[in-house]
Amino acid sequence: MKKLLAASLLMLPLMSGAQNYQLVWEDQFDEPALNETFWTIQVNGDGGGNNELQYYRRENISIENHPTENVSCLVLNAKRENYLNKTCTSGRVVTQNKVSCRYGKIEARIHLPHTANGLWPAFWMMGEDIATVGWPQCGETDILEMGHASGITNGTQDRLFNGACHWGPSWQNHPMYAKETTWPTSIQEGFHLFTLVWTETAIKMYLDQDKNPNVAPYYEMAITNTATLNDPGHYFHKPFHILLNLAVGGNFPGIWDINKVTALDANGTAAKMYIDYVRIYQQGTVNEVLNVPGQSNAITPDAATSKKNVHLNPVIDHVMLDDFEQMDEVAIVSLKGEMVQKITPSTNRIDLTSLSAGLYLLRIAYKNHTNETHKLVKL
């Protein structure tokens, strides 16, 4: 059922205010094991730079049916157990060097564990260039973090969460903006949708936008200012990858002793973070970027306008080609890598009336053995 739904959603526009978004990538975790074409399972006990207590292991990542909903989920399992000088284990996955995007609507449907005192679940993004520029110069966007010490102090662990951004030229006293929200009811009972809307001007985050499309953002930050190196406009206009993890203890909850982590029992029963799906939507604008393995859709920012021999976007019923005599083949490919239409152009006009509305790639192979790829938006 999930796969059929995904195929139909790919061509359907989704409205968010006045913005028209289309599904361009998703993982619904309905295979027997995690798809490592998209994800890397991280294995380490380095504390995440925050003095966390867990050791991240492959064994703590699973695909399971949710106990009350008929959906297959990625599950991050946190357990109290001794392993390689750590007192607990857990799971963390990342799309680094696999799936990344610049701008769009990025969301995950998550059933959070009971954090009690000590669990720190997170859904977040980091700049794809972290390996070359380091942190925080790569930029960091925390769409969801839960388990902060202030919630423990106030007894609102199941309702208090935050969004945050980190950036700057160096880690010493780096700029950041974090905002806590205390929801009226627990968000640790059942699934909730966490959404990042990332445009050229702002970062906004929403809770349960599927249930209330007009809900106000719980976090909002402008990213246009570039006056100094400490301004966010230098750090949030490049591809970011996705991370999901379930940390235990550390600086965020203010707990560094496993005996004070009330969320994990001594018998090793797992605390589980269920992720139903992760999705990326985009509008088909020129400056959006989407990188997915096996798909030639890493479009440069000005690709749709800089090449003068193709006239788009968006299109309704046709594409016009200049210099079509120099083209060997024109192909239209879905964002899942499926061939939709292949043409050997004999005129300067390609008829698209039979093409469903959606976001595609237009690939041109020239007779001189060069190639081009354009983003194609069909209305």
mmCIF file of C-alpha atoms in Angstrom:
data_model
loop_
_atom_site.group_PDB
_atom_site.id
_atom_site.type_symbol
_atom_site.label_atom_id
_atom_site.label_comp_id
_atom_site.label_asym_id
_atom_site.label_seq_id
_atom_site.Cartn_x
_atom_site.Cartn_y
_atom_site.Cartn_z
ATOM 1 C CA MET A 1 0.000 0.000 0.000
ATOM 2 C CA LYS A 2 2.787 2.437 0.866
ATOM 3 C CA LYS A 3 4.521 1.973 -2.479
ATOM 4 C CA LEU A 4 1.325 2.552 -4.457
ATOM 5 C CA LEU A 5 0.664 5.665 -2.451
ATOM 6 C CA ALA A 6 4.172 6.954 -3.141
ATOM 7 C CA ALA A 7 3.740 6.528 -6.879
ATOM 8 C CA SER A 8 0.524 8.504 -6.886
ATOM 9 C CA LEU A 9 1.851 11.218 -4.612
ATOM 10 C CA LEU A 10 4.832 11.904 -6.855
ATOM 11 C CA MET A 11 2.646 13.690 -9.372
ATOM 12 C CA LEU A 12 0.296 15.439 -6.977
ATOM 13 C CA PRO A 13 0.928 19.029 -5.860
ATOM 14 C CA LEU A 14 0.793 19.649 -2.136
ATOM 15 C CA MET A 15 -0.225 23.045 -0.877
ATOM 16 C CA SER A 16 1.513 24.822 1.990
ATOM 17 C CA GLY A 17 0.049 28.270 2.211
ATOM 18 C CA ALA A 18 0.533 29.778 -1.239
ATOM 19 C CA GLN A 19 3.403 27.430 -2.057
ATOM 20 C CA ASN A 20 2.970 24.502 -4.423
ATOM 21 C CA TYR A 21 5.175 21.579 -3.357
ATOM 22 C CA GLN A 22 5.605 18.221 -5.059
ATOM 23 C CA LEU A 23 7.013 15.043 -3.573
ATOM 24 C CA VAL A 24 10.493 14.459 -5.043
ATOM 25 C CA TRP A 25 11.986 11.837 -2.683
ATOM 26 C CA GLU A 26 10.856 9.646 0.182
ATOM 27 C CA ASP A 27 11.709 6.571 2.197
ATOM 28 C CA GLN A 28 8.736 4.793 3.752
ATOM 29 C CA PHE A 29 10.833 2.028 5.362
ATOM 30 C CA ASP A 30 8.710 -0.789 3.944
ATOM 31 C CA GLU A 31 11.605 -3.084 2.968
ATOM 32 C CA PRO A 32 12.870 -5.854 5.296
ATOM 33 C CA ALA A 33 16.025 -3.861 6.080
ATOM 34 C CA LEU A 34 17.087 -0.230 5.958
ATOM 35 C CA ASN A 35 17.869 0.915 2.411
ATOM 36 C CA GLU A 36 21.562 1.761 2.648
ATOM 37 C CA THR A 37 21.495 3.299 -0.804
ATOM 38 C CA PHE A 38 19.921 6.244 1.000
ATOM 39 C CA TRP A 39 21.141 5.851 4.582
ATOM 40 C CA THR A 40 24.362 5.151 6.456
ATOM 41 C CA ILE A 41 24.121 3.480 9.862
ATOM 42 C CA GLN A 42 26.660 5.225 12.049
ATOM 43 C CA VAL A 43 28.727 3.155 14.473
ATOM 44 C CA ASN A 44 30.668 5.015 17.157
ATOM 45 C CA GLY A 45 30.879 5.866 20.825
ATOM 46 C CA ASP A 46 32.357 9.343 20.532
ATOM 47 C CA GLY A 47 29.649 11.075 22.555
ATOM 48 C CA GLY A 48 28.490 13.247 19.673
ATOM 49 C CA GLY A 49 30.524 16.189 20.941
ATOM 50 C CA ASN A 50 28.009 16.511 23.795
ATOM 51 C CA ASN A 51 29.284 13.937 26.328
ATOM 52 C CA GLU A 52 26.463 11.548 25.414
ATOM 53 C CA LEU A 53 26.398 8.136 27.085
ATOM 54 C CA GLN A 54 25.448 5.811 24.231
ATOM 55 C CA TYR A 55 27.380 3.705 21.752
ATOM 56 C CA TYR A 56 25.699 3.772 18.349
ATOM 57 C CA ARG A 57 25.467 0.240 16.870
ATOM 58 C CA ARG A 58 24.035 -1.384 13.747
ATOM 59 C CA GLU A 59 22.195 -3.813 16.010
ATOM 60 C CA ASN A 60 20.100 -0.946 17.380
ATOM 61 C CA ILE A 61 18.603 -0.148 13.962
ATOM 62 C CA SER A 62 15.574 -2.178 12.885
ATOM 63 C CA ILE A 63 12.588 -2.164 10.552
ATOM 64 C CA GLU A 64 9.422 -3.081 12.467
ATOM 65 C CA ASN A 65 5.668 -2.792 12.228
ATOM 66 C CA HIS A 66 4.293 -0.181 14.585
ATOM 67 C CA PRO A 67 2.497 -1.862 17.515
ATOM 68 C CA THR A 68 -0.806 0.012 17.062
ATOM 69 C CA GLU A 69 -0.754 1.337 13.478
ATOM 70 C CA ASN A 70 -0.431 -0.838 10.399
ATOM 71 C CA VAL A 71 2.731 0.853 9.121
ATOM 72 C CA SER A 72 6.302 -0.329 8.692
ATOM 73 C CA CYS A 73 8.820 1.912 10.430
ATOM 74 C CA LEU A 74 12.479 2.598 10.892
ATOM 75 C CA VAL A 75 13.115 2.050 14.605
ATOM 76 C CA LEU A 76 15.962 3.471 16.680
ATOM 77 C CA ASN A 77 16.372 1.336 19.809
ATOM 78 C CA ALA A 78 18.020 2.682 22.964
ATOM 79 C CA LYS A 79 19.025 0.107 25.602
ATOM 80 C CA ARG A 80 20.795 0.097 28.926
ATOM 81 C CA GLU A 81 23.669 -2.341 28.425
ATOM 82 C CA ASN A 82 27.427 -2.271 28.789
ATOM 83 C CA TYR A 83 29.259 -2.139 25.481
ATOM 84 C CA LEU A 84 32.834 -1.002 24.749
ATOM 85 C CA ASN A 85 33.116 1.083 27.908
ATOM 86 C CA LYS A 86 29.685 2.650 27.380
ATOM 87 C CA THR A 87 26.684 2.069 29.634
ATOM 88 C CA CYS A 88 24.006 2.085 26.929
ATOM 89 C CA THR A 89 23.540 1.630 23.181
ATOM 90 C CA SER A 90 21.332 3.279 20.584
ATOM 91 C CA GLY A 91 20.906 4.077 16.888
ATOM 92 C CA ARG A 92 21.749 6.883 14.484
ATOM 93 C CA VAL A 93 21.320 7.075 10.688
ATOM 94 C CA VAL A 94 22.363 9.736 8.182
ATOM 95 C CA THR A 95 21.962 10.415 4.438
ATOM 96 C CA GLN A 96 25.366 12.129 4.121
ATOM 97 C CA ASN A 97 26.908 11.718 0.632
ATOM 98 C CA LYS A 98 23.714 9.961 -0.478
ATOM 99 C CA VAL A 99 20.556 12.090 -0.235
ATOM 100 C CA SER A 100 20.739 15.858 0.158
ATOM 101 C CA CYS A 101 18.827 18.929 -0.926
ATOM 102 C CA ARG A 102 18.874 22.694 -0.991
ATOM 103 C CA TYR A 103 15.497 24.262 -0.195
ATOM 104 C CA GLY A 104 12.193 22.474 -0.018
ATOM 105 C CA LYS A 105 9.842 20.974 2.505
ATOM 106 C CA ILE A 106 11.484 18.202 4.522
ATOM 107 C CA GLU A 107 9.348 16.201 6.923
ATOM 108 C CA ALA A 108 9.270 13.076 9.061
ATOM 109 C CA ARG A 109 6.350 11.328 10.747
ATOM 110 C CA ILE A 110 7.648 10.168 14.117
ATOM 111 C CA HIS A 111 6.345 8.372 17.196
ATOM 112 C CA LEU A 112 8.680 9.594 19.911
ATOM 113 C CA PRO A 113 9.684 7.454 22.895
ATOM 114 C CA HIS A 114 8.852 8.462 26.445
ATOM 115 C CA THR A 115 11.934 10.565 27.072
ATOM 116 C CA ALA A 116 11.425 10.725 30.853
ATOM 117 C CA ASN A 117 14.845 11.812 32.170
ATOM 118 C CA GLY A 118 17.697 11.159 29.780
ATOM 119 C CA LEU A 119 16.540 10.381 26.222
ATOM 120 C CA TRP A 120 17.339 12.907 23.492
ATOM 121 C CA PRO A 121 15.593 12.098 20.166
ATOM 122 C CA ALA A 122 16.399 14.295 17.182
ATOM 123 C CA PHE A 123 15.456 14.864 13.527
ATOM 124 C CA TRP A 124 17.930 17.286 11.960
ATOM 125 C CA MET A 125 20.085 18.304 8.994
ATOM 126 C CA MET A 126 23.727 19.253 8.424
ATOM 127 C CA GLY A 127 25.541 20.878 5.540
ATOM 128 C CA GLU A 128 26.782 18.324 3.014
ATOM 129 C CA ASP A 129 30.201 20.026 3.061
ATOM 130 C CA ILE A 130 30.923 19.171 6.723
ATOM 131 C CA ALA A 131 33.827 16.890 5.747
ATOM 132 C CA THR A 132 35.656 19.801 4.108
ATOM 133 C CA VAL A 133 34.684 22.878 6.148
ATOM 134 C CA GLY A 134 33.866 21.283 9.511
ATOM 135 C CA TRP A 135 31.259 22.254 12.086
ATOM 136 C CA PRO A 136 29.633 24.764 12.527
ATOM 137 C CA GLN A 137 30.711 26.256 9.193
ATOM 138 C CA CYS A 138 28.720 23.522 7.459
ATOM 139 C CA GLY A 139 25.539 24.766 9.143
ATOM 140 C CA GLU A 140 23.116 22.740 11.254
ATOM 141 C CA THR A 141 19.309 22.770 11.298
ATOM 142 C CA ASP A 142 17.632 20.955 14.207
ATOM 143 C CA ILE A 143 14.025 20.358 13.168
ATOM 144 C CA LEU A 144 13.187 18.443 16.332
ATOM 145 C CA GLU A 145 15.008 17.943 19.600
ATOM 146 C CA MET A 146 13.342 16.682 22.758
ATOM 147 C CA GLY A 147 14.547 15.869 26.265
ATOM 148 C CA HIS A 148 16.148 19.176 27.291
ATOM 149 C CA ALA A 149 17.074 19.788 30.913
ATOM 150 C CA SER A 150 14.514 22.597 31.217
ATOM 151 C CA GLY A 151 11.704 20.142 30.472
ATOM 152 C CA ILE A 152 13.040 17.792 33.126
ATOM 153 C CA THR A 153 13.183 20.646 35.639
ATOM 154 C CA ASN A 154 9.642 21.780 34.809
ATOM 155 C CA GLY A 155 8.131 18.307 34.564
ATOM 156 C CA THR A 156 7.178 18.910 30.915
ATOM 157 C CA GLN A 157 9.430 16.290 29.317
ATOM 158 C CA ASP A 158 6.606 14.956 27.131
ATOM 159 C CA ARG A 159 5.530 18.398 25.857
ATOM 160 C CA LEU A 160 8.664 20.538 25.579
ATOM 161 C CA PHE A 161 10.684 20.422 22.353
ATOM 162 C CA ASN A 162 12.771 22.820 20.317
ATOM 163 C CA GLY A 163 14.030 23.809 16.902
ATOM 164 C CA ALA A 164 17.481 25.315 16.444
ATOM 165 C CA CYS A 165 20.102 26.429 13.945
ATOM 166 C CA HIS A 166 23.887 26.563 14.411
ATOM 167 C CA TRP A 167 26.409 28.223 12.107
ATOM 168 C CA GLY A 168 29.544 30.355 12.019
ATOM 169 C CA PRO A 169 33.191 30.351 10.917
ATOM 170 C CA SER A 170 34.465 28.465 14.013
ATOM 171 C CA TRP A 171 33.090 26.477 16.935
ATOM 172 C CA GLN A 172 34.243 28.895 19.635
ATOM 173 C CA ASN A 173 31.208 30.994 20.636
ATOM 174 C CA HIS A 174 29.512 30.163 17.344
ATOM 175 C CA PRO A 175 26.214 31.931 16.532
ATOM 176 C CA MET A 176 23.024 29.957 17.083
ATOM 177 C CA TYR A 177 19.304 30.448 17.515
ATOM 178 C CA ALA A 178 17.200 27.935 19.463
ATOM 179 C CA LYS A 179 13.549 28.236 20.452
ATOM 180 C CA GLU A 180 11.707 26.018 22.916
ATOM 181 C CA THR A 181 7.994 25.245 22.626
ATOM 182 C CA THR A 182 5.762 23.652 25.251
ATOM 183 C CA TRP A 183 2.843 21.944 23.497
ATOM 184 C CA PRO A 184 -0.530 21.849 25.312
ATOM 185 C CA THR A 185 -0.584 18.033 25.307
ATOM 186 C CA SER A 186 1.960 15.228 25.165
ATOM 187 C CA ILE A 187 3.604 14.650 21.794
ATOM 188 C CA GLN A 188 4.982 11.277 22.892
ATOM 189 C CA GLU A 189 1.691 9.413 22.397
ATOM 190 C CA GLY A 190 1.308 8.307 18.788
ATOM 191 C CA PHE A 191 2.713 9.791 15.595
ATOM 192 C CA HIS A 192 3.377 13.466 14.921
ATOM 193 C CA LEU A 193 4.566 15.196 11.764
ATOM 194 C CA PHE A 194 7.622 17.463 11.998
ATOM 195 C CA THR A 195 8.171 19.709 8.982
ATOM 196 C CA LEU A 196 10.925 22.062 7.853
ATOM 197 C CA VAL A 197 10.011 24.610 5.167
ATOM 198 C CA TRP A 198 13.297 25.957 3.806
ATOM 199 C CA THR A 199 13.305 28.721 1.209
ATOM 200 C CA GLU A 200 15.838 31.241 -0.055
ATOM 201 C CA THR A 201 14.679 33.717 2.592
ATOM 202 C CA ALA A 202 13.759 31.759 5.723
ATOM 203 C CA ILE A 203 13.737 28.536 7.718
ATOM 204 C CA LYS A 204 10.404 27.628 9.326
ATOM 205 C CA MET A 205 9.385 24.554 11.334
ATOM 206 C CA TYR A 206 5.914 23.152 11.954
ATOM 207 C CA LEU A 207 4.268 20.491 14.101
ATOM 208 C CA ASP A 208 1.346 18.465 12.708
ATOM 209 C CA GLN A 209 0.846 20.552 9.597
ATOM 210 C CA ASP A 210 -0.995 17.548 8.142
ATOM 211 C CA LYS A 211 -3.709 17.886 10.800
ATOM 212 C CA ASN A 212 -3.755 21.692 10.818
ATOM 213 C CA PRO A 213 -2.423 23.212 7.555
ATOM 214 C CA ASN A 214 -2.676 26.721 9.022
ATOM 215 C CA VAL A 215 -0.694 25.998 12.178
ATOM 216 C CA ALA A 216 1.862 28.698 13.020
ATOM 217 C CA PRO A 217 5.550 27.764 12.862
ATOM 218 C CA TYR A 218 7.148 26.857 16.177
ATOM 219 C CA TYR A 219 10.463 28.137 14.823
ATOM 220 C CA GLU A 220 11.325 30.795 12.247
ATOM 221 C CA MET A 221 14.630 32.376 11.202
ATOM 222 C CA ALA A 222 15.549 34.654 8.296
ATOM 223 C CA ILE A 223 18.597 33.539 6.286
ATOM 224 C CA THR A 224 19.127 36.528 3.991
ATOM 225 C CA ASN A 225 21.613 38.590 6.002
ATOM 226 C CA THR A 226 25.241 38.290 4.843
ATOM 227 C CA ALA A 227 26.733 41.472 6.323
ATOM 228 C CA THR A 228 29.297 39.603 8.460
ATOM 229 C CA LEU A 229 30.695 36.066 8.661
ATOM 230 C CA ASN A 230 28.513 35.520 11.723
ATOM 231 C CA ASP A 231 25.316 36.080 9.729
ATOM 232 C CA PRO A 232 23.273 32.994 8.746
ATOM 233 C CA GLY A 233 23.007 33.994 5.093
ATOM 234 C CA HIS A 234 26.474 32.516 4.506
ATOM 235 C CA TYR A 235 25.594 29.022 5.753
ATOM 236 C CA PHE A 236 22.077 27.971 4.714
ATOM 237 C CA HIS A 237 22.106 28.157 0.919
ATOM 238 C CA LYS A 238 23.741 24.845 0.030
ATOM 239 C CA PRO A 239 22.728 21.169 0.118
ATOM 240 C CA PHE A 240 22.060 19.631 3.539
ATOM 241 C CA HIS A 241 21.666 15.950 4.448
ATOM 242 C CA ILE A 242 19.295 14.357 6.970
ATOM 243 C CA LEU A 243 20.008 12.739 10.341
ATOM 244 C CA LEU A 244 17.837 10.771 12.776
ATOM 245 C CA ASN A 245 19.152 9.644 16.145
ATOM 246 C CA LEU A 246 18.181 8.712 19.681
ATOM 247 C CA ALA A 247 20.879 9.932 22.054
ATOM 248 C CA VAL A 248 21.080 9.094 25.749
ATOM 249 C CA GLY A 249 22.237 11.606 28.338
ATOM 250 C CA GLY A 250 24.821 14.299 27.735
ATOM 251 C CA ASN A 251 24.848 18.069 27.854
ATOM 252 C CA PHE A 252 21.349 18.597 26.387
ATOM 253 C CA PRO A 253 19.409 16.761 29.128
ATOM 254 C CA GLY A 254 22.139 17.532 31.663
ATOM 255 C CA ILE A 255 22.581 13.882 32.663
ATOM 256 C CA TRP A 256 25.960 12.147 32.579
ATOM 257 C CA ASP A 257 25.266 9.126 34.807
ATOM 258 C CA ILE A 258 23.316 6.129 33.438
ATOM 259 C CA ASN A 259 21.789 5.604 36.897
ATOM 260 C CA LYS A 260 19.972 8.925 36.504
ATOM 261 C CA VAL A 261 18.476 8.007 33.116
ATOM 262 C CA THR A 262 14.953 7.034 34.160
ATOM 263 C CA ALA A 263 13.843 6.330 30.568
ATOM 264 C CA LEU A 264 15.834 3.068 30.364
ATOM 265 C CA ASP A 265 15.280 0.164 32.735
ATOM 266 C CA ALA A 266 18.088 -2.029 34.041
ATOM 267 C CA ASN A 267 16.714 -5.105 32.237
ATOM 268 C CA GLY A 268 17.746 -3.780 28.827
ATOM 269 C CA THR A 269 14.215 -3.198 27.493
ATOM 270 C CA ALA A 270 14.519 -0.954 24.463
ATOM 271 C CA ALA A 271 13.067 2.541 24.267
ATOM 272 C CA LYS A 272 11.928 2.920 20.658
ATOM 273 C CA MET A 273 11.746 5.881 18.293
ATOM 274 C CA TYR A 274 9.493 4.962 15.331
ATOM 275 C CA ILE A 275 9.859 6.807 12.007
ATOM 276 C CA ASP A 276 7.022 6.088 9.568
ATOM 277 C CA TYR A 277 8.571 8.017 6.670
ATOM 278 C CA VAL A 278 10.920 10.810 5.639
ATOM 279 C CA ARG A 279 9.958 12.963 2.649
ATOM 280 C CA ILE A 280 11.373 15.821 0.604
ATOM 281 C CA TYR A 281 9.099 18.101 -1.405
ATOM 282 C CA GLN A 282 10.206 20.844 -3.792
ATOM 283 C CA GLN A 283 8.515 23.463 -5.955
ATOM 284 C CA GLY A 284 10.609 23.056 -9.099
ATOM 285 C CA THR A 285 12.287 26.450 -8.774
ATOM 286 C CA VAL A 286 15.625 27.149 -10.420
ATOM 287 C CA ASN A 287 17.677 27.364 -7.223
ATOM 288 C CA GLU A 288 16.499 24.114 -5.660
ATOM 289 C CA VAL A 289 18.929 21.185 -5.609
ATOM 290 C CA LEU A 290 18.147 17.506 -5.048
ATOM 291 C CA ASN A 291 20.839 14.812 -4.891
ATOM 292 C CA VAL A 292 19.705 11.169 -4.825
ATOM 293 C CA PRO A 293 21.824 8.073 -5.627
ATOM 294 C CA GLY A 294 21.394 6.774 -9.157
ATOM 295 C CA GLN A 295 19.665 9.885 -10.403
ATOM 296 C CA SER A 296 21.343 12.598 -12.461
ATOM 297 C CA ASN A 297 19.433 15.330 -10.720
ATOM 298 C CA ALA A 298 22.246 17.291 -9.125
ATOM 299 C CA ILE A 299 21.207 20.488 -10.898
ATOM 300 C CA THR A 300 23.447 23.528 -10.627
ATOM 301 C CA PRO A 301 21.628 26.634 -9.323
ATOM 302 C CA ASP A 302 21.248 28.293 -12.706
ATOM 303 C CA ALA A 303 20.950 25.190 -14.857
ATOM 304 C CA ALA A 304 17.372 25.783 -15.930
ATOM 305 C CA THR A 305 18.084 29.288 -17.207
ATOM 306 C CA SER A 306 21.724 29.278 -18.286
ATOM 307 C CA LYS A 307 21.345 26.836 -21.166
ATOM 308 C CA LYS A 308 19.743 28.798 -23.963
ATOM 309 C CA ASN A 309 18.738 25.908 -26.194
ATOM 310 C CA VAL A 310 15.813 24.754 -24.013
ATOM 311 C CA HIS A 311 12.823 26.920 -23.138
ATOM 312 C CA LEU A 312 11.196 26.029 -19.786
ATOM 313 C CA ASN A 313 9.960 26.295 -16.780
ATOM 314 C CA PRO A 314 7.180 25.556 -16.027
ATOM 315 C CA VAL A 315 5.572 24.030 -19.098
ATOM 316 C CA ILE A 316 1.981 23.150 -19.919
ATOM 317 C CA ASP A 317 1.916 21.102 -23.118
ATOM 318 C CA HIS A 318 5.279 21.362 -24.875
ATOM 319 C CA VAL A 319 9.001 22.170 -24.667
ATOM 320 C CA MET A 320 10.766 24.236 -27.314
ATOM 321 C CA LEU A 321 14.292 23.234 -28.398
ATOM 322 C CA ASP A 322 16.777 25.422 -30.229
ATOM 323 C CA ASP A 323 19.508 23.650 -32.223
ATOM 324 C CA PHE A 324 17.513 20.417 -32.112
ATOM 325 C CA GLU A 325 19.454 19.200 -35.166
ATOM 326 C CA GLN A 326 22.514 18.855 -32.899
ATOM 327 C CA MET A 327 20.650 16.620 -30.438
ATOM 328 C CA ASP A 328 20.929 12.854 -30.617
ATOM 329 C CA GLU A 329 18.297 12.032 -28.010
ATOM 330 C CA VAL A 330 16.003 13.751 -25.501
ATOM 331 C CA ALA A 331 14.733 11.789 -22.507
ATOM 332 C CA ILE A 332 12.242 12.648 -19.780
ATOM 333 C CA VAL A 333 12.941 10.786 -16.540
ATOM 334 C CA SER A 334 10.986 10.643 -13.290
ATOM 335 C CA LEU A 335 12.710 11.514 -10.022
ATOM 336 C CA LYS A 336 12.681 7.805 -9.208
ATOM 337 C CA GLY A 337 14.917 7.221 -12.222
ATOM 338 C CA GLU A 338 12.185 5.725 -14.429
ATOM 339 C CA MET A 339 12.221 6.510 -18.163
ATOM 340 C CA VAL A 340 8.960 8.294 -19.013
ATOM 341 C CA GLN A 341 9.557 9.425 -22.581
ATOM 342 C CA LYS A 342 12.424 9.140 -25.074
ATOM 343 C CA ILE A 343 12.553 11.174 -28.285
ATOM 344 C CA THR A 344 14.868 11.586 -31.242
ATOM 345 C CA PRO A 345 13.936 15.192 -32.025
ATOM 346 C CA SER A 346 12.893 15.925 -35.600
ATOM 347 C CA THR A 347 11.407 19.344 -34.839
ATOM 348 C CA ASN A 348 12.063 22.059 -32.272
ATOM 349 C CA ARG A 349 8.901 21.167 -30.331
ATOM 350 C CA ILE A 350 8.385 18.231 -27.939
ATOM 351 C CA ASP A 351 4.755 17.441 -27.192
ATOM 352 C CA LEU A 352 4.084 16.887 -23.471
ATOM 353 C CA THR A 353 0.284 16.741 -23.482
ATOM 354 C CA SER A 354 0.300 13.085 -22.395
ATOM 355 C CA LEU A 355 2.708 13.761 -19.514
ATOM 356 C CA SER A 356 1.179 13.926 -16.032
ATOM 357 C CA ALA A 357 1.753 17.034 -13.944
ATOM 358 C CA GLY A 358 4.864 16.804 -11.831
ATOM 359 C CA LEU A 359 8.593 17.351 -11.497
ATOM 360 C CA TYR A 360 10.913 15.553 -13.949
ATOM 361 C CA LEU A 361 14.424 15.593 -15.380
ATOM 362 C CA LEU A 362 14.962 16.488 -19.038
ATOM 363 C CA ARG A 363 18.156 14.869 -20.305
ATOM 364 C CA ILE A 364 19.692 15.850 -23.640
ATOM 365 C CA ALA A 365 22.383 13.798 -25.378
ATOM 366 C CA TYR A 366 24.150 15.712 -28.164
ATOM 367 C CA LYS A 367 25.711 14.272 -31.287
ATOM 368 C CA ASN A 368 29.088 15.608 -30.117
ATOM 369 C CA HIS A 369 28.813 13.248 -27.081
ATOM 370 C CA THR A 370 28.083 15.976 -24.527
ATOM 371 C CA ASN A 371 25.083 15.869 -22.215
ATOM 372 C CA GLU A 372 22.827 18.247 -20.305
ATOM 373 C CA THR A 373 20.258 17.735 -17.563
ATOM 374 C CA HIS A 374 17.462 20.200 -16.802
ATOM 375 C CA LYS A 375 14.767 20.262 -14.159
ATOM 376 C CA LEU A 376 11.347 20.121 -15.864
ATOM 377 C CA VAL A 377 8.136 21.276 -14.172
ATOM 378 C CA LYS A 378 4.961 20.106 -15.940
ATOM 379 C CA LEU A 379 1.755 21.888 -14.900
#
